[in-house]
Short mmCIF file of C-alpha atoms in Angstrom, two decimals:
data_model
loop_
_atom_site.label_atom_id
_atom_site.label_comp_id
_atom_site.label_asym_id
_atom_site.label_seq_id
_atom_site.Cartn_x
_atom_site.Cartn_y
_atom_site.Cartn_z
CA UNK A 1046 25.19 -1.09 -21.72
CA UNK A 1047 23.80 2.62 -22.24
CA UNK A 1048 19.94 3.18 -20.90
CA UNK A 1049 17.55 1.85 -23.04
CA UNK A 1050 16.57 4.21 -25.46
CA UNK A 1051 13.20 6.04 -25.69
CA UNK A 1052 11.97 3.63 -28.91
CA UNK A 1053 11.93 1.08 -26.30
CA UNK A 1054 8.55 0.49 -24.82
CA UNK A 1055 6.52 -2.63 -23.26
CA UNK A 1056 3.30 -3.98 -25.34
CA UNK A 1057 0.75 -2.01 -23.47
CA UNK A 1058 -1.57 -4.16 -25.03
CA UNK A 1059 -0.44 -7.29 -23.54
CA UNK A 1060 -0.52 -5.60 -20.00
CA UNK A 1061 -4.21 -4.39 -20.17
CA UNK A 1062 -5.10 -8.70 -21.23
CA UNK A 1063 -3.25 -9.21 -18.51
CA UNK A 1064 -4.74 -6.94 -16.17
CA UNK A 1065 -8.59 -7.77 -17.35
CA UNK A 1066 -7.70 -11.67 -17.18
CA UNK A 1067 -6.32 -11.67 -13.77
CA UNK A 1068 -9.59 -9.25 -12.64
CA UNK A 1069 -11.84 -12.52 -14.03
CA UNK A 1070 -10.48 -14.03 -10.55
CA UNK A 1071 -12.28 -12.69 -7.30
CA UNK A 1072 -14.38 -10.81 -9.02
CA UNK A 1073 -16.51 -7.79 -7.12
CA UNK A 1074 -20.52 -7.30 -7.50
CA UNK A 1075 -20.03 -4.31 -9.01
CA UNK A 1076 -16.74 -4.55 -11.41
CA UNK A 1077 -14.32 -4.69 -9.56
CA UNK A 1078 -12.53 -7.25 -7.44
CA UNK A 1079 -13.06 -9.20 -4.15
CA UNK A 1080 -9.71 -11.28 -3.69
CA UNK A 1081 -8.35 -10.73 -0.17
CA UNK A 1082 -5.62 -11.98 0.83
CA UNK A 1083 -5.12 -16.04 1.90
CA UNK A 1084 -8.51 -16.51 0.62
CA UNK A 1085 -8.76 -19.20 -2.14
CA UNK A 1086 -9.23 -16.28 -4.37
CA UNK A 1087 -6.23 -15.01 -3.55
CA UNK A 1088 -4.65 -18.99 -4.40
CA UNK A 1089 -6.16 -18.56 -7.91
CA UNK A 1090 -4.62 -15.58 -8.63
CA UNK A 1091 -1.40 -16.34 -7.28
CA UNK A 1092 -1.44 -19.66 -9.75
CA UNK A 1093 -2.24 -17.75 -12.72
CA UNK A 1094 0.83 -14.88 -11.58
CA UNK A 1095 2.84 -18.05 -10.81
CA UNK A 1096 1.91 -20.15 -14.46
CA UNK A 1097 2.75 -16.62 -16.42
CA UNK A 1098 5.86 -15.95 -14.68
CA UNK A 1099 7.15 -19.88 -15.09
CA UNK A 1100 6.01 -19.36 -18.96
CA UNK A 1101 8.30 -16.25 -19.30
CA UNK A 1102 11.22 -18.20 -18.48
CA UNK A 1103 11.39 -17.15 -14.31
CA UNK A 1104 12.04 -19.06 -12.15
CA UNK A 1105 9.65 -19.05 -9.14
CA UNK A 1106 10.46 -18.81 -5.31
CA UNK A 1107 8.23 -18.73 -2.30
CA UNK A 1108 9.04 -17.60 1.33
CA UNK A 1109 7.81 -18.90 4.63
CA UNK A 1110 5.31 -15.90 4.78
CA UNK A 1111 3.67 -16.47 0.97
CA UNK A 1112 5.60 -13.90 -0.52
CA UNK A 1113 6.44 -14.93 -4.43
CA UNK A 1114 9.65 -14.38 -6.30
CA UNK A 1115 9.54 -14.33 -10.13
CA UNK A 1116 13.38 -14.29 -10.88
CA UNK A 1117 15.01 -13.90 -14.23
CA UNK A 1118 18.92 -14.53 -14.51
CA UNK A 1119 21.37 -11.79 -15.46
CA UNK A 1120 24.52 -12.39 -16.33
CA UNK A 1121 26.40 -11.68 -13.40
CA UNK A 1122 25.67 -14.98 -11.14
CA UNK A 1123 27.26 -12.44 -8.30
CA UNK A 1124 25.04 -9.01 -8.81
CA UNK A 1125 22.65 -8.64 -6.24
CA UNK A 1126 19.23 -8.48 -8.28
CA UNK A 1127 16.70 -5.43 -8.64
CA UNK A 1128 13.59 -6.37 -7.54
CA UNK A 1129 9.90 -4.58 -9.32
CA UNK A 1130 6.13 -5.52 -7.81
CA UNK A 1131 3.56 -5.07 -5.60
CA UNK A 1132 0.65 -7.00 -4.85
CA UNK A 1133 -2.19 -8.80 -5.83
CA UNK A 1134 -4.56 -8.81 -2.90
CA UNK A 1135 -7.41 -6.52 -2.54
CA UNK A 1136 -10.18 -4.93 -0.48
CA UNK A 1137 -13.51 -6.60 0.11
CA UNK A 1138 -14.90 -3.92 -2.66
CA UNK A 1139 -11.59 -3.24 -4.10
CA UNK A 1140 -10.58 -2.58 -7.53
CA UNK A 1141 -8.60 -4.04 -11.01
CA UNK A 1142 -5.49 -2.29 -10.40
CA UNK A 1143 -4.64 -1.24 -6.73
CA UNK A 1144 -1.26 -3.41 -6.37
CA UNK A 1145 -1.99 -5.84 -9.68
CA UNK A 1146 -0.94 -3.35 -11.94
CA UNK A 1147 2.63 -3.21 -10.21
CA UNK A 1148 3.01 -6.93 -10.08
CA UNK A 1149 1.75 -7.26 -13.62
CA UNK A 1150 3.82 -4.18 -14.60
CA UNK A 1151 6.58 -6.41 -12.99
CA UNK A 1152 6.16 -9.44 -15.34
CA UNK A 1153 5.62 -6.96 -18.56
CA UNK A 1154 9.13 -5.81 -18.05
CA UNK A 1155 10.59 -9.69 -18.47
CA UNK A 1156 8.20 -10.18 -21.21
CA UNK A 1157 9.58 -7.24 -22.93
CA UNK A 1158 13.24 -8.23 -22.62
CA UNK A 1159 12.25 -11.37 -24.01
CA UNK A 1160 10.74 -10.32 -26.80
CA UNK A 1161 13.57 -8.16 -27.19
CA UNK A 1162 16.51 -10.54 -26.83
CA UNK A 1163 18.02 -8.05 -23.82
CA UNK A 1164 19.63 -9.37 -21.04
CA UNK A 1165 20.55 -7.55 -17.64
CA UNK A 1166 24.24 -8.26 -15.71
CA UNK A 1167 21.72 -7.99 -12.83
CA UNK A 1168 19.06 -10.54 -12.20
CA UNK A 1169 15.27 -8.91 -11.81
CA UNK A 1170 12.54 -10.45 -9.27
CA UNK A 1171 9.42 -9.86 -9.93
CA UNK A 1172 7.21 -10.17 -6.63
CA UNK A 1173 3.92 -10.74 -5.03
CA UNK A 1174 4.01 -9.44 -1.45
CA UNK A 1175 1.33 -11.07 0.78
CA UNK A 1176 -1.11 -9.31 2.48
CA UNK A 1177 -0.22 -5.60 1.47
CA UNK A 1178 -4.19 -4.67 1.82
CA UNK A 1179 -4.22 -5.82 5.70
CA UNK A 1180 -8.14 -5.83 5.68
CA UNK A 1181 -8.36 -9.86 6.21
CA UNK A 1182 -5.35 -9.22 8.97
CA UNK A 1183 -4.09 -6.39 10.31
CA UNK A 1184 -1.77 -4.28 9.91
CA UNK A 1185 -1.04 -3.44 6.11
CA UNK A 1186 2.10 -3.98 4.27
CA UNK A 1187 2.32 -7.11 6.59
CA UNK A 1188 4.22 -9.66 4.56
CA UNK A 1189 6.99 -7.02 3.54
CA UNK A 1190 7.16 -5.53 6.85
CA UNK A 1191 8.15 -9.28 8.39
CA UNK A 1192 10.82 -9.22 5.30
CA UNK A 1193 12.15 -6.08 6.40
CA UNK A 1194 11.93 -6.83 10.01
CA UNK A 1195 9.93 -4.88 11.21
CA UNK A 1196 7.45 -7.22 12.64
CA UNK A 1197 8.49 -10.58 13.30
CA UNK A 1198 7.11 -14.03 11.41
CA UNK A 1199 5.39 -15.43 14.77
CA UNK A 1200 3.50 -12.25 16.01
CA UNK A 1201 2.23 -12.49 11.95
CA UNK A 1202 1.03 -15.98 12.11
CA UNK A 1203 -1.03 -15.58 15.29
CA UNK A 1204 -3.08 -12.03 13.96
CA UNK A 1205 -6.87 -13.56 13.49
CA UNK A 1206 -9.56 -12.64 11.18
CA UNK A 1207 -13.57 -11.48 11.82
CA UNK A 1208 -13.19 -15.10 12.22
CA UNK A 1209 -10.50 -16.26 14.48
CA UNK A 1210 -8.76 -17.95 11.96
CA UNK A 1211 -4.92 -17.60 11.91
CA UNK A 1212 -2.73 -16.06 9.45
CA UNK A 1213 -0.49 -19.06 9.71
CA UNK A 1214 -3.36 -21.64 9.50
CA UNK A 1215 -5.02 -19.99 6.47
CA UNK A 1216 -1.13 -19.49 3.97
CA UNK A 1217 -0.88 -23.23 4.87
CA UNK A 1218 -4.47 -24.11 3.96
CA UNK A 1219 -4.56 -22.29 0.97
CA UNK A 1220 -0.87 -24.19 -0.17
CA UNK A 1221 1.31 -21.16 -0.37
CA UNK A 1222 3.55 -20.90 2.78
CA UNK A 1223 7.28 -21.37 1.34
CA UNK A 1224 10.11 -22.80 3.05
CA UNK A 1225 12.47 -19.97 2.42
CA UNK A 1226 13.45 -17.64 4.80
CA UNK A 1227 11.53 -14.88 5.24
CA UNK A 1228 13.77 -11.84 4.70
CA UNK A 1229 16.94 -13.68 3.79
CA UNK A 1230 16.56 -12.15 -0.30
CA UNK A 1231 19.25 -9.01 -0.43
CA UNK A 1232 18.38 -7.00 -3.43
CA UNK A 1233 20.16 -4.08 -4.75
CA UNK A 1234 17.06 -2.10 -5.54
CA UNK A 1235 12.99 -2.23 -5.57
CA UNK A 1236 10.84 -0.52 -7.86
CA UNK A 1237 7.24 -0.80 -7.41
CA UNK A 1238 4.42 0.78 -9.57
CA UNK A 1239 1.40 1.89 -8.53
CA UNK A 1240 -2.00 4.09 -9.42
CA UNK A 1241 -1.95 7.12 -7.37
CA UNK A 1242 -4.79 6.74 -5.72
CA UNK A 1243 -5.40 10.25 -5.23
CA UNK A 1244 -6.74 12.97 -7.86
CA UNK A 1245 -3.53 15.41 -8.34
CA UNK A 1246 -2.12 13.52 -11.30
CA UNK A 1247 -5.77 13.32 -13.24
CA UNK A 1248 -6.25 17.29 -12.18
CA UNK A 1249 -2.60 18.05 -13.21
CA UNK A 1250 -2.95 16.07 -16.58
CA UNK A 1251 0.34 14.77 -15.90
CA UNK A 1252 1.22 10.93 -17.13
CA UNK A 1253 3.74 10.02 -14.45
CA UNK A 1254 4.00 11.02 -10.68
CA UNK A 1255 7.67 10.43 -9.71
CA UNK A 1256 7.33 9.38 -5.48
CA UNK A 1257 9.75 11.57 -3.52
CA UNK A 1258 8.27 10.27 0.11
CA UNK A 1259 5.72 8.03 1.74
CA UNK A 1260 3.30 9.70 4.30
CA UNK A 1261 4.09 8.88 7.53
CA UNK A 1262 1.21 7.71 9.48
CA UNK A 1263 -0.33 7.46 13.34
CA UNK A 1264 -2.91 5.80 14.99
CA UNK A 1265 -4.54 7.37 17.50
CA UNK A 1266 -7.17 5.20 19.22
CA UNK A 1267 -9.76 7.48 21.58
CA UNK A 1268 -11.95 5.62 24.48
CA UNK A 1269 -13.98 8.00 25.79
CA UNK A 1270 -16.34 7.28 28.45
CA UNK A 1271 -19.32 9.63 29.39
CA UNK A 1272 -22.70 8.04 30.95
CA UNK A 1273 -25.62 5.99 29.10
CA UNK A 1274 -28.96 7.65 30.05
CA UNK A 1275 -32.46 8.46 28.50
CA UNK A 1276 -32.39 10.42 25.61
CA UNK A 1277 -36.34 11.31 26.33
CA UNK A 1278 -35.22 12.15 29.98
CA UNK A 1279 -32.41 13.36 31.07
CA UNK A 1280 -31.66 17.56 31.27
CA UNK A 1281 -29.17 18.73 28.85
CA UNK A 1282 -27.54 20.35 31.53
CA UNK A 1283 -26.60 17.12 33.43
CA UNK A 1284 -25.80 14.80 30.28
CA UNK A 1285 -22.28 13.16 30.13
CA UNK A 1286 -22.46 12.70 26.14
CA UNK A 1287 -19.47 10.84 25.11
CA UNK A 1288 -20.91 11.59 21.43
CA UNK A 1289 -20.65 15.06 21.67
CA UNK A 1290 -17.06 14.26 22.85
CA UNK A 1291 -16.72 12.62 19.15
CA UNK A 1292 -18.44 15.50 17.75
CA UNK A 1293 -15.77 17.91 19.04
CA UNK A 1294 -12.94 15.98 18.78
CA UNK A 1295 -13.29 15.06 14.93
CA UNK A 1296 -13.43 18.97 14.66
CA UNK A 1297 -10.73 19.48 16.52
CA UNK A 1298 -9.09 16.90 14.23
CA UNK A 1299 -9.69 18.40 10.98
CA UNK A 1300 -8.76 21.78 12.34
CA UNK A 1301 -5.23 20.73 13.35
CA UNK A 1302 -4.72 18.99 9.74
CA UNK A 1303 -5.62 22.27 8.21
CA UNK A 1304 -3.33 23.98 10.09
CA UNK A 1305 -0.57 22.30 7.94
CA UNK A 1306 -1.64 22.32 4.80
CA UNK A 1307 -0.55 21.52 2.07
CA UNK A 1308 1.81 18.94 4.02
CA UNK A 1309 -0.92 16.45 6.36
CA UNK A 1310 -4.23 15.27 6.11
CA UNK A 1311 -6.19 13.90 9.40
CA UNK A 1312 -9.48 12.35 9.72
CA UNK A 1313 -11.34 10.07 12.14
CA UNK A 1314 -12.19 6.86 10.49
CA UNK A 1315 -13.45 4.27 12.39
CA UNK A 1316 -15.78 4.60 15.18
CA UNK A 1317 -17.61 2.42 17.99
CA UNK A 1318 -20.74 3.86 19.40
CA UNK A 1319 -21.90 2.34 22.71
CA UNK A 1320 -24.51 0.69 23.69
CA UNK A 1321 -25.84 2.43 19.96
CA UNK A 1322 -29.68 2.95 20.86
CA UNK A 1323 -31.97 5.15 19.41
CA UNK A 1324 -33.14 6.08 22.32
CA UNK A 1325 -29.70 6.02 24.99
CA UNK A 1326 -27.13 9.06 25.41
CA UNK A 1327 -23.81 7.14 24.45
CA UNK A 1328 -22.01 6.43 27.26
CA UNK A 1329 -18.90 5.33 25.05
CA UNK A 1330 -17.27 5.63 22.00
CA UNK A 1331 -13.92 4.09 20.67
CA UNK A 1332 -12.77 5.96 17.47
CA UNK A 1333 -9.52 6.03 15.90
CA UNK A 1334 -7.39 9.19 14.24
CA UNK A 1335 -5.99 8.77 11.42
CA UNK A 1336 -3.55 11.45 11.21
CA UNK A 1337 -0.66 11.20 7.35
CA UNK A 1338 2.21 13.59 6.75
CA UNK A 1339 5.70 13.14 4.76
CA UNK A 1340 7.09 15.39 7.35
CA UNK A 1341 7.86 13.92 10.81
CA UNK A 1342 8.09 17.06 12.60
CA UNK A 1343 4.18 17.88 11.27
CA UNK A 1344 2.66 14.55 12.15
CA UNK A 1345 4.66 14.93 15.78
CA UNK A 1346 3.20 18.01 16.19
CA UNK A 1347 -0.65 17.39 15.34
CA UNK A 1348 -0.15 14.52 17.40
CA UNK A 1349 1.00 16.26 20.31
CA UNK A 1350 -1.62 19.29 20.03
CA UNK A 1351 -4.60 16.51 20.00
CA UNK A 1352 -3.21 14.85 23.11
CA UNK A 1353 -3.12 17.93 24.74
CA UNK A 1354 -6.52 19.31 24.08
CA UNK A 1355 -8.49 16.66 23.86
CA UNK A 1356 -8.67 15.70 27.57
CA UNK A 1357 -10.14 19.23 27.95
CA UNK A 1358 -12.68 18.91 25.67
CA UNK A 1359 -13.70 15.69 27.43
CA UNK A 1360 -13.44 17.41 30.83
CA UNK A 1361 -16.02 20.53 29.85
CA UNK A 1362 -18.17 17.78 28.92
CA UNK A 1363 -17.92 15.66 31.59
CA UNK A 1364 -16.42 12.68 30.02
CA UNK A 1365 -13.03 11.07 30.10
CA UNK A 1366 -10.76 9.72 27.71
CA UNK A 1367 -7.83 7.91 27.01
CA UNK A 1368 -5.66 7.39 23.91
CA UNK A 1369 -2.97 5.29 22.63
CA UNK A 1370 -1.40 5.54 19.98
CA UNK A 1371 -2.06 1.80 18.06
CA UNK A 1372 -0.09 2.51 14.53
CA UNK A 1373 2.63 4.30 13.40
CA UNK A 1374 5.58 4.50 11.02
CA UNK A 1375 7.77 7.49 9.85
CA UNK A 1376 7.43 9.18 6.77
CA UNK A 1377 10.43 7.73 4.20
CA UNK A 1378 12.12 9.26 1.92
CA UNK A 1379 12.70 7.28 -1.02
CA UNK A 1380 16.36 7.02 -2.40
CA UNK A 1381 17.87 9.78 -4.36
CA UNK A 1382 19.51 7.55 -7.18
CA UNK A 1383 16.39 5.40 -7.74
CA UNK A 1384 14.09 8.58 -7.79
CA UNK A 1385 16.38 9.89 -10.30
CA UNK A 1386 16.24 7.09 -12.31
CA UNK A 1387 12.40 7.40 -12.60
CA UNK A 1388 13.01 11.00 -13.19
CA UNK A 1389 15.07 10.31 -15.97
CA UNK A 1390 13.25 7.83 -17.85
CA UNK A 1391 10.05 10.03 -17.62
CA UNK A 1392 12.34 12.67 -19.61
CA UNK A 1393 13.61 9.89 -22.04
CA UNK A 1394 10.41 9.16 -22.93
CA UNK A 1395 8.84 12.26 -23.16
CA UNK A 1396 6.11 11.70 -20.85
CA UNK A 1397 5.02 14.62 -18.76
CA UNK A 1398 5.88 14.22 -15.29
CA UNK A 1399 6.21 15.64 -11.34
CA UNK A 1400 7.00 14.89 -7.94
CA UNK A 1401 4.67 13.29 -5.73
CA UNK A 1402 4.14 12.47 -2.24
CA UNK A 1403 2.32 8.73 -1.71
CA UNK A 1404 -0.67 9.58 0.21
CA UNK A 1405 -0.78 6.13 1.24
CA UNK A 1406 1.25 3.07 2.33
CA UNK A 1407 2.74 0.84 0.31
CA UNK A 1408 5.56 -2.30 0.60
CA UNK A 1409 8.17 0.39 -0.72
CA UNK A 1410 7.56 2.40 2.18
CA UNK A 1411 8.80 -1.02 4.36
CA UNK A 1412 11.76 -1.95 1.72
CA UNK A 1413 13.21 1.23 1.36
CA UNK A 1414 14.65 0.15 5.07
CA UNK A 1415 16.63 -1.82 3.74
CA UNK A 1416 17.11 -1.60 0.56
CA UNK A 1417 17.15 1.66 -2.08
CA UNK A 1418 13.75 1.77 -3.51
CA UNK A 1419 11.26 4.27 -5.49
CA UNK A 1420 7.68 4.72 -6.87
CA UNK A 1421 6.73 5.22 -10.08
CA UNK A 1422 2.65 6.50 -10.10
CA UNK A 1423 0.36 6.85 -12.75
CA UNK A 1424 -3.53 8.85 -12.67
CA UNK A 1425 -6.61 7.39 -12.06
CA UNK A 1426 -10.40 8.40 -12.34
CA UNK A 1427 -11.55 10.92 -10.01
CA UNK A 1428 -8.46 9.83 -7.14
CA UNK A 1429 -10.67 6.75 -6.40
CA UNK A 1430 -9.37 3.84 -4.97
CA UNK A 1431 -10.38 0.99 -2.57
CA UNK A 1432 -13.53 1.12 -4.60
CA UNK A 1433 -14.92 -1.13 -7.61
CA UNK A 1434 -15.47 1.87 -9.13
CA UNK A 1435 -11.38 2.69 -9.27
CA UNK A 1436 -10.83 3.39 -13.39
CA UNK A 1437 -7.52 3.93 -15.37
CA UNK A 1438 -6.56 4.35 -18.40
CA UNK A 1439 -4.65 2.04 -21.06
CA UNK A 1440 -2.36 4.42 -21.98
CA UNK A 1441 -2.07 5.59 -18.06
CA UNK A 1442 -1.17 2.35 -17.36
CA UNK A 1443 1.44 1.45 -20.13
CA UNK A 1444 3.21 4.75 -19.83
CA UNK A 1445 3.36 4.11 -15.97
CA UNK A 1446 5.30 0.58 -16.75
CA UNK A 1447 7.58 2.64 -19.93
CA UNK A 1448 9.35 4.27 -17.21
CA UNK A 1449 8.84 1.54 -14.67
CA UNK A 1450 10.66 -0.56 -17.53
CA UNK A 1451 13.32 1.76 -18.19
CA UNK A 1452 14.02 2.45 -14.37
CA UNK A 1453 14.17 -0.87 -13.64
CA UNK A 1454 16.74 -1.88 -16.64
CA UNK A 1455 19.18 1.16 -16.36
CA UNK A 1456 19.53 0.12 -12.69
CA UNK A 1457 19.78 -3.31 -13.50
CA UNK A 1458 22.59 -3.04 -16.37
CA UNK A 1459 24.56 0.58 -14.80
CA UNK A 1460 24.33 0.59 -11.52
CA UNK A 1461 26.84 -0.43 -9.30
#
């Protein structure tokens, strides 16, 4: 069967209902949403998902790590499937579309064939991965990283809250641990939709942002250790300031991001300031770099330049410090045919369109290790994200799932 042609398009007013009705669950104090992940929020939500999905004629799996499976048959009982989503937990202050949009997106591509009487020789899976947000439990992109193997199921279900409560404990108490394997789905593909996050879509008025690579990411956490003493008292001349450490170092950070521009980004982000007195020189901080490029050679390198010089900075203060890097993963590079075939249904449908680099993580950036995969972006207000405040547009989002739709078909009905 030929690509679907460019009259065909998904009711974009159906997604936005959906979108609003699944933001009534978990909802933030200031519009947006609070449903993290394993909460009972998150149950809700995944019931509702779950009720829709059953109601479009899918039939609904569940894995042994909470991740949900919306499948719809094609006619090849043999084809491995193509599998579209995202997920549907969010920040503490989060917003209505960070992940829901692709798992929504997702379900308004079966509800569109539907209504349309097409069927695929591939089937399509529609998922919910578990945990993508990793602020409940640590790290992100958890639940798909255990299906691609790169973390393993047990280390998963002992990582603890603010609370101490277990990842394993809490999927069981909220009633959606699975008894299927974790990892044991092959697909042929994965699509996943998402808002960009960032402001170069909005700022390049362009509808569609077709996702070439992933960042790559590292983790740098920095203990430095100075001496506590009297702010009132002590000579400037014989204070060990492990502050004034920070100070320098998150200069020297953003100095060895600009370095490589346009191609890295680096920032300290977290910080511990001890004992955190008015009236006490820190004798200790703990801070961690944050330091993103899609090229490996550029995130090596800043890397390397900050674990060179920092211990010298430290020194001519008279402080220490030690680092460790605490996370990393390469940058991918998503696969040529499915980036093509986001490409090309951007062009079918007349939608204006570029490449893009992901300037975060996502569950694509785990799958496409096993598995072809692509991104299909779309703009939203300002670049903000992780925020109540994140905005889009109806029409951003229902051109975003156009070509999602048409990606997601061709591959499921052409490609061997």
């Amino acid at each position: 069967m030929p690509a679907p042609g460019e009259n065909l398009k998904i009711n974009g007013e159906r997604l936005w209902d959906s979108l609003m009705e699944m933001a009534k669950i978990g909802p933030g104090v200031a519009g947006g949403n609070n449903r993290q992940t394993l909460t009972d929020e998150d149950g809700v939500g995944r019931a509702l998902f779950q009720q829709w999905c059953e109601a479009a004629g899918c039939e609904m799996g569940l894995d042994q790590m909470g991740n949900m499976f919306a499948a719809r048959a094609g006619t090849d009982p043999d084809a491995l499937p193509v599998f579209v989503g995202s997920h549907l937990d969010t920040q503490p202050t989060g917003g209505k579309y960070d992940g829901v949009l692709g798992v929504l997106g997702g379900l308004e591509i079966v509800r569109t064939l539907n209504d349309l009487g097409i069927r695929t020789r591939r089937p399509i899976v529609v998922i919910n991965w578990t945990n993508e947000e990793g602020t409940r439990y640590a790290p992100p992109m958890l639940a798909s990283g255990v299906f691609a193997g790169v973390h393993t199921q047990d280390w998963a279900y002992g990582l603890t809250d603010a609370e101490g409560k277990r990842f394993g404990d809490e999927l069981e108490r909220i009633g959606w641990r699975g008894e299927e394997e974790t990892g044991a789905r092959r697909m042929h593909a994965y699509f996943e939709l998402h808002i960009e996050q960032g402001p170069i879509l909005e700022a390049e008025e362009c509808d569609i942002g077709v996702v070439t690579h992933g960042q790559g990411l590292r983790w740098i956490e920095c203990r430095i250790t100075g001496k506590e003493s009297h702010t009132g008292s002590t000579p400037m001349a014989m204070r060990r300031n492990a502050g004034r450490g920070l100070a320098q170092i998150t200069e020297l950070v953003h100095e060895v991001a600009m370095k490589h521009q346009p191609n890295a980004v680096g920032a300290i982000g977290h910080v511990d300031v001890y004992p955190n007195s008015r009236n006490i020189i820190p004798g200790r901080v703990v801070c961690t770099i944050d330091f993103r490029s899609h090229v490996l050679e550029t995130l090596e390198g800043m890397v390397a330049e900050v674990m060179e010089t920092a211990p010298a900075i430290c020194e001519a203060l008279g402080c220490e410090i030690e680092t460790e890097i605490v996370g990393s993963f390469d940058p991918p590079e998503f696969h040529h045919g499915c980036v093509t075939a986001v490409r090309d249904a951007a062009e079918r449908l007349g939608y204006s369109h570029m490449d893009i680099v992901s300037g975060a993580g996502h569950d694509a950036c785990w799958i496409n290790k096993i598995a072809p995969a692509a991104m299909v972006m779309c703009p939203c207000v300002d670049g903000l994200s992780h925020n109540e405040a994140e905005e889009i547009s109806p029409e951003w989002a229902a051109r975003g799932c156009d070509v999602l739709f048409h990606a997601v078909v061709e591959t499921a009905e052409l490609l061997e």
